[in-house]
Short mmCIF file of C-alpha atoms in Angstrom, two decimals:
data_model
loop_
_atom_site.label_atom_id
_atom_site.label_comp_id
_atom_site.label_asym_id
_atom_site.label_seq_id
_atom_site.Cartn_x
_atom_site.Cartn_y
_atom_site.Cartn_z
CA MET A 1 48.43 120.31 116.02
CA ASN A 2 48.77 116.77 115.02
CA ARG A 3 49.11 117.96 111.15
CA PHE A 4 51.85 120.12 112.23
CA ILE A 5 53.28 117.20 114.28
CA ILE A 6 53.58 114.58 111.27
CA ILE A 7 55.01 117.61 109.05
CA LEU A 8 57.76 118.32 111.69
CA CYS A 9 58.38 114.80 111.54
CA LEU A 10 58.93 113.91 107.77
CA ILE A 11 60.90 117.13 107.38
CA PHE A 12 63.54 115.32 110.37
CA PHE A 13 63.40 112.07 108.53
CA ALA A 14 63.95 114.07 105.21
CA VAL A 15 66.98 115.74 106.38
CA SER A 16 68.21 112.94 108.68
CA GLY A 17 67.86 110.65 105.11
CA TYR A 18 69.51 113.60 103.13
CA SER A 19 72.46 113.11 105.23
CA GLN A 20 73.43 109.48 104.21
CA VAL A 21 73.70 110.56 100.43
CA LYS A 22 76.66 111.78 98.84
CA PHE A 23 76.40 113.88 96.02
CA GLU A 24 80.01 114.91 94.19
CA LYS A 25 79.91 117.12 90.77
CA GLU A 26 83.16 116.75 89.25
CA GLU A 27 84.94 119.68 87.13
CA ARG A 28 88.04 120.14 86.03
CA ILE A 29 89.84 123.00 86.87
CA LYS A 30 93.36 125.13 85.81
CA ARG A 31 95.75 124.90 88.31
CA ALA A 32 95.65 128.53 88.63
CA GLU A 33 91.92 128.08 90.12
CA ALA A 34 92.82 126.13 92.98
CA PRO A 35 93.51 127.30 96.21
CA ALA A 36 97.26 128.31 96.56
CA LYS A 37 97.79 126.86 99.97
CA ALA A 38 96.47 123.51 98.28
CA ILE A 39 99.03 123.87 95.39
CA ARG A 40 101.97 124.52 97.31
CA PHE A 41 101.03 120.94 99.33
CA VAL A 42 100.83 119.27 95.86
CA ASP A 43 104.13 120.99 95.29
CA SER A 44 105.92 119.74 97.73
CA MET A 45 104.38 116.02 97.24
CA LYS A 46 107.67 116.16 94.45
CA LEU A 47 105.01 114.14 91.83
CA ASN A 48 106.63 113.35 89.12
CA ASN A 49 103.59 112.94 86.67
CA ARG A 50 101.38 115.53 85.21
CA VAL A 51 98.84 116.62 88.00
CA LYS A 52 94.82 117.41 87.52
CA TRP A 53 92.55 119.77 89.26
CA PHE A 54 89.38 119.17 90.17
CA ARG A 55 86.51 121.41 92.36
CA GLU A 56 83.90 119.81 93.48
CA THR A 57 80.61 120.82 94.38
CA GLY A 58 78.28 118.59 96.72
CA TYR A 59 75.23 119.59 98.35
CA SER A 60 76.22 121.51 100.53
CA SER A 61 79.52 122.25 100.26
CA ILE A 62 82.86 123.07 97.69
CA SER A 63 85.88 120.95 98.03
CA PHE A 64 89.22 120.46 95.59
CA GLU A 65 91.28 117.81 94.35
CA ALA A 66 94.41 117.21 92.71
CA LYS A 67 95.41 113.83 90.70
CA THR A 68 97.92 112.10 89.65
CA LYS A 69 99.78 108.64 88.79
CA HIS A 70 102.55 107.79 91.03
CA LYS A 71 104.32 104.69 91.13
CA GLY A 72 101.60 103.34 88.93
CA LYS A 73 99.13 103.77 91.65
CA ARG A 74 95.84 106.80 91.09
CA VAL A 75 96.56 109.13 93.98
CA SER A 76 94.23 112.08 94.66
CA VAL A 77 94.78 114.35 96.78
CA GLU A 78 91.91 116.51 98.84
CA PHE A 79 91.48 120.33 99.99
CA SER A 80 88.28 121.64 101.84
CA GLU A 81 87.27 124.76 99.77
CA ASN A 82 90.09 127.21 101.06
CA GLY A 83 92.42 125.04 100.68
CA THR A 84 93.25 123.26 103.58
CA PHE A 85 94.81 119.63 103.73
CA GLU A 86 91.83 117.16 103.75
CA ASP A 87 93.04 113.28 102.94
CA ILE A 88 95.56 111.31 100.50
CA GLU A 89 93.93 108.52 98.86
CA ILE A 90 95.44 105.97 96.76
CA GLU A 91 93.85 103.21 95.10
CA ILE A 92 95.03 99.68 96.22
CA SER A 93 93.19 96.43 95.51
CA THR A 94 91.80 94.47 98.41
CA ASP A 95 94.90 91.65 98.03
CA GLU A 96 96.87 95.52 99.74
CA ILE A 97 94.83 95.43 102.71
CA PRO A 98 95.61 93.14 105.63
CA ASP A 99 93.50 89.65 105.88
CA SER A 100 92.59 90.30 109.24
CA THR A 101 91.02 93.75 108.31
CA PHE A 102 89.99 92.98 105.20
CA ALA A 103 87.35 90.07 106.79
CA LYS A 104 85.77 92.45 109.19
CA ILE A 105 84.95 94.82 106.26
CA SER A 106 83.54 91.77 104.20
CA ASP A 107 81.33 90.49 106.80
CA HIS A 108 80.27 94.34 107.70
CA LEU A 109 79.49 94.42 103.80
CA LEU A 110 78.37 90.71 103.86
CA ALA A 111 76.11 91.91 106.76
CA SER A 112 74.60 94.93 104.60
CA HIS A 113 74.01 93.78 101.15
CA GLU A 114 72.96 90.31 99.70
CA LYS A 115 75.75 90.42 96.47
CA TYR A 116 77.79 93.52 95.85
CA LYS A 117 80.89 93.66 93.73
CA VAL A 118 83.45 95.62 94.96
CA ASP A 119 84.03 99.13 92.43
CA LYS A 120 86.96 101.27 94.04
CA VAL A 121 89.42 100.28 96.88
CA GLN A 122 91.34 103.42 98.44
CA ILE A 123 93.69 103.38 101.44
CA GLN A 124 93.58 107.34 102.86
CA TYR A 125 95.74 108.99 104.64
CA SER A 126 94.75 111.59 107.12
CA GLY A 127 95.80 113.84 110.16
CA GLU A 128 98.31 116.58 110.47
CA PRO A 129 99.21 117.30 106.81
CA ILE A 130 103.18 117.80 107.81
CA ILE A 131 102.78 114.00 109.02
CA VAL A 132 100.60 112.74 105.97
CA LEU A 133 102.76 114.38 103.71
CA ASN A 134 106.26 113.20 105.66
CA TYR A 135 104.70 109.40 105.02
CA TYR A 136 103.91 110.10 101.62
CA LEU A 137 107.38 110.89 100.99
CA THR A 138 109.41 108.97 103.19
CA ASN A 139 107.23 106.12 104.59
CA VAL A 140 107.78 106.63 108.25
CA VAL A 141 105.23 107.40 110.01
CA ALA A 142 106.32 110.15 112.73
CA GLY A 143 103.13 111.00 114.37
CA ASP A 144 99.36 110.39 114.36
CA LEU A 145 98.99 109.26 111.02
CA ILE A 146 95.46 108.17 110.07
CA ILE A 147 94.61 105.27 108.26
CA ASN A 148 91.26 104.15 106.57
CA TYR A 149 90.12 102.25 103.71
CA GLU A 150 87.44 103.91 100.98
CA ILE A 151 85.58 101.02 99.59
CA VAL A 152 82.94 101.91 97.12
CA ILE A 153 80.18 99.05 95.75
CA ASN A 154 78.17 98.63 93.21
CA THR A 155 74.86 96.17 94.71
CA LYS A 156 71.40 96.66 94.59
CA VAL A 157 68.42 98.06 96.71
CA ASP A 158 64.92 96.74 96.12
CA GLY A 159 65.86 95.76 92.99
CA ALA A 160 67.69 99.41 91.62
CA PHE A 161 71.00 99.70 90.91
CA ALA A 162 72.51 101.45 94.01
CA ARG A 163 76.01 102.65 94.58
CA PHE A 164 77.15 102.74 98.53
CA GLU A 165 80.66 104.30 99.75
CA TYR A 166 82.08 102.73 102.76
CA LEU A 167 84.50 104.00 105.47
CA PHE A 168 86.49 101.81 107.81
CA ASP A 169 89.11 101.72 109.70
CA LYS A 170 92.42 100.33 109.52
CA GLU A 171 91.18 97.69 111.61
CA GLY A 172 88.21 97.00 109.33
CA GLY A 173 85.96 99.04 112.30
CA PHE A 174 82.31 100.70 110.66
CA ILE A 175 83.01 104.31 110.43
CA GLN A 176 80.50 105.26 107.67
CA LYS A 177 78.18 104.81 104.63
CA SER A 178 76.64 107.19 102.18
CA ARG A 179 74.59 106.48 98.96
CA ILE A 180 76.12 107.58 96.36
CA LYS A 181 73.54 109.51 94.08
CA LEU A 182 75.20 110.11 90.79
CA SER A 183 73.48 113.35 89.66
CA MET A 184 71.20 116.11 91.45
CA THR A 185 68.14 114.92 89.70
CA ASP A 186 65.75 112.36 89.77
CA ASN A 187 64.23 113.18 86.95
CA ILE A 188 65.05 112.15 83.20
CA GLU A 189 66.77 114.92 81.51
CA PHE A 190 66.50 115.48 77.67
#
């Protein structure tokens, strides 16, 4: 009976740690392979540049992403497997985050990591699709627009290279941390 409890505990800790690891395999697809609902949303954004479509496969989910450039910035629009809108992310620099917000983000990162390098920063807009689309087109907030910051960092953990994705709210409050796994397997493949 004692062994059984130990095995259950090990499984529990393995599963709870698993949820904090993020893996996404991105595969380029044709526009016609994306959900119709997602295509309609992206078309309504009135983008001037070419849009590239991707299917993202994670540990337990499939999603779709449309990527383009708009006004010199990388923009990605994410959708669930069935085409339900999730968010718009726009790549920005750390200078574009309000000083007080970035100070809170930096404090959190420094408390978690001795040294790190910011690899990517995105401002993330989510909420009701029509509200997010309206804000994207007009820069006018007309409803409950959710603004977050997604920060990807490179660091070392126990002497080994590690990559993490952090999510912070618009005031710099910590929401979530995920370790980014670069491949589905830790084995060397030949």
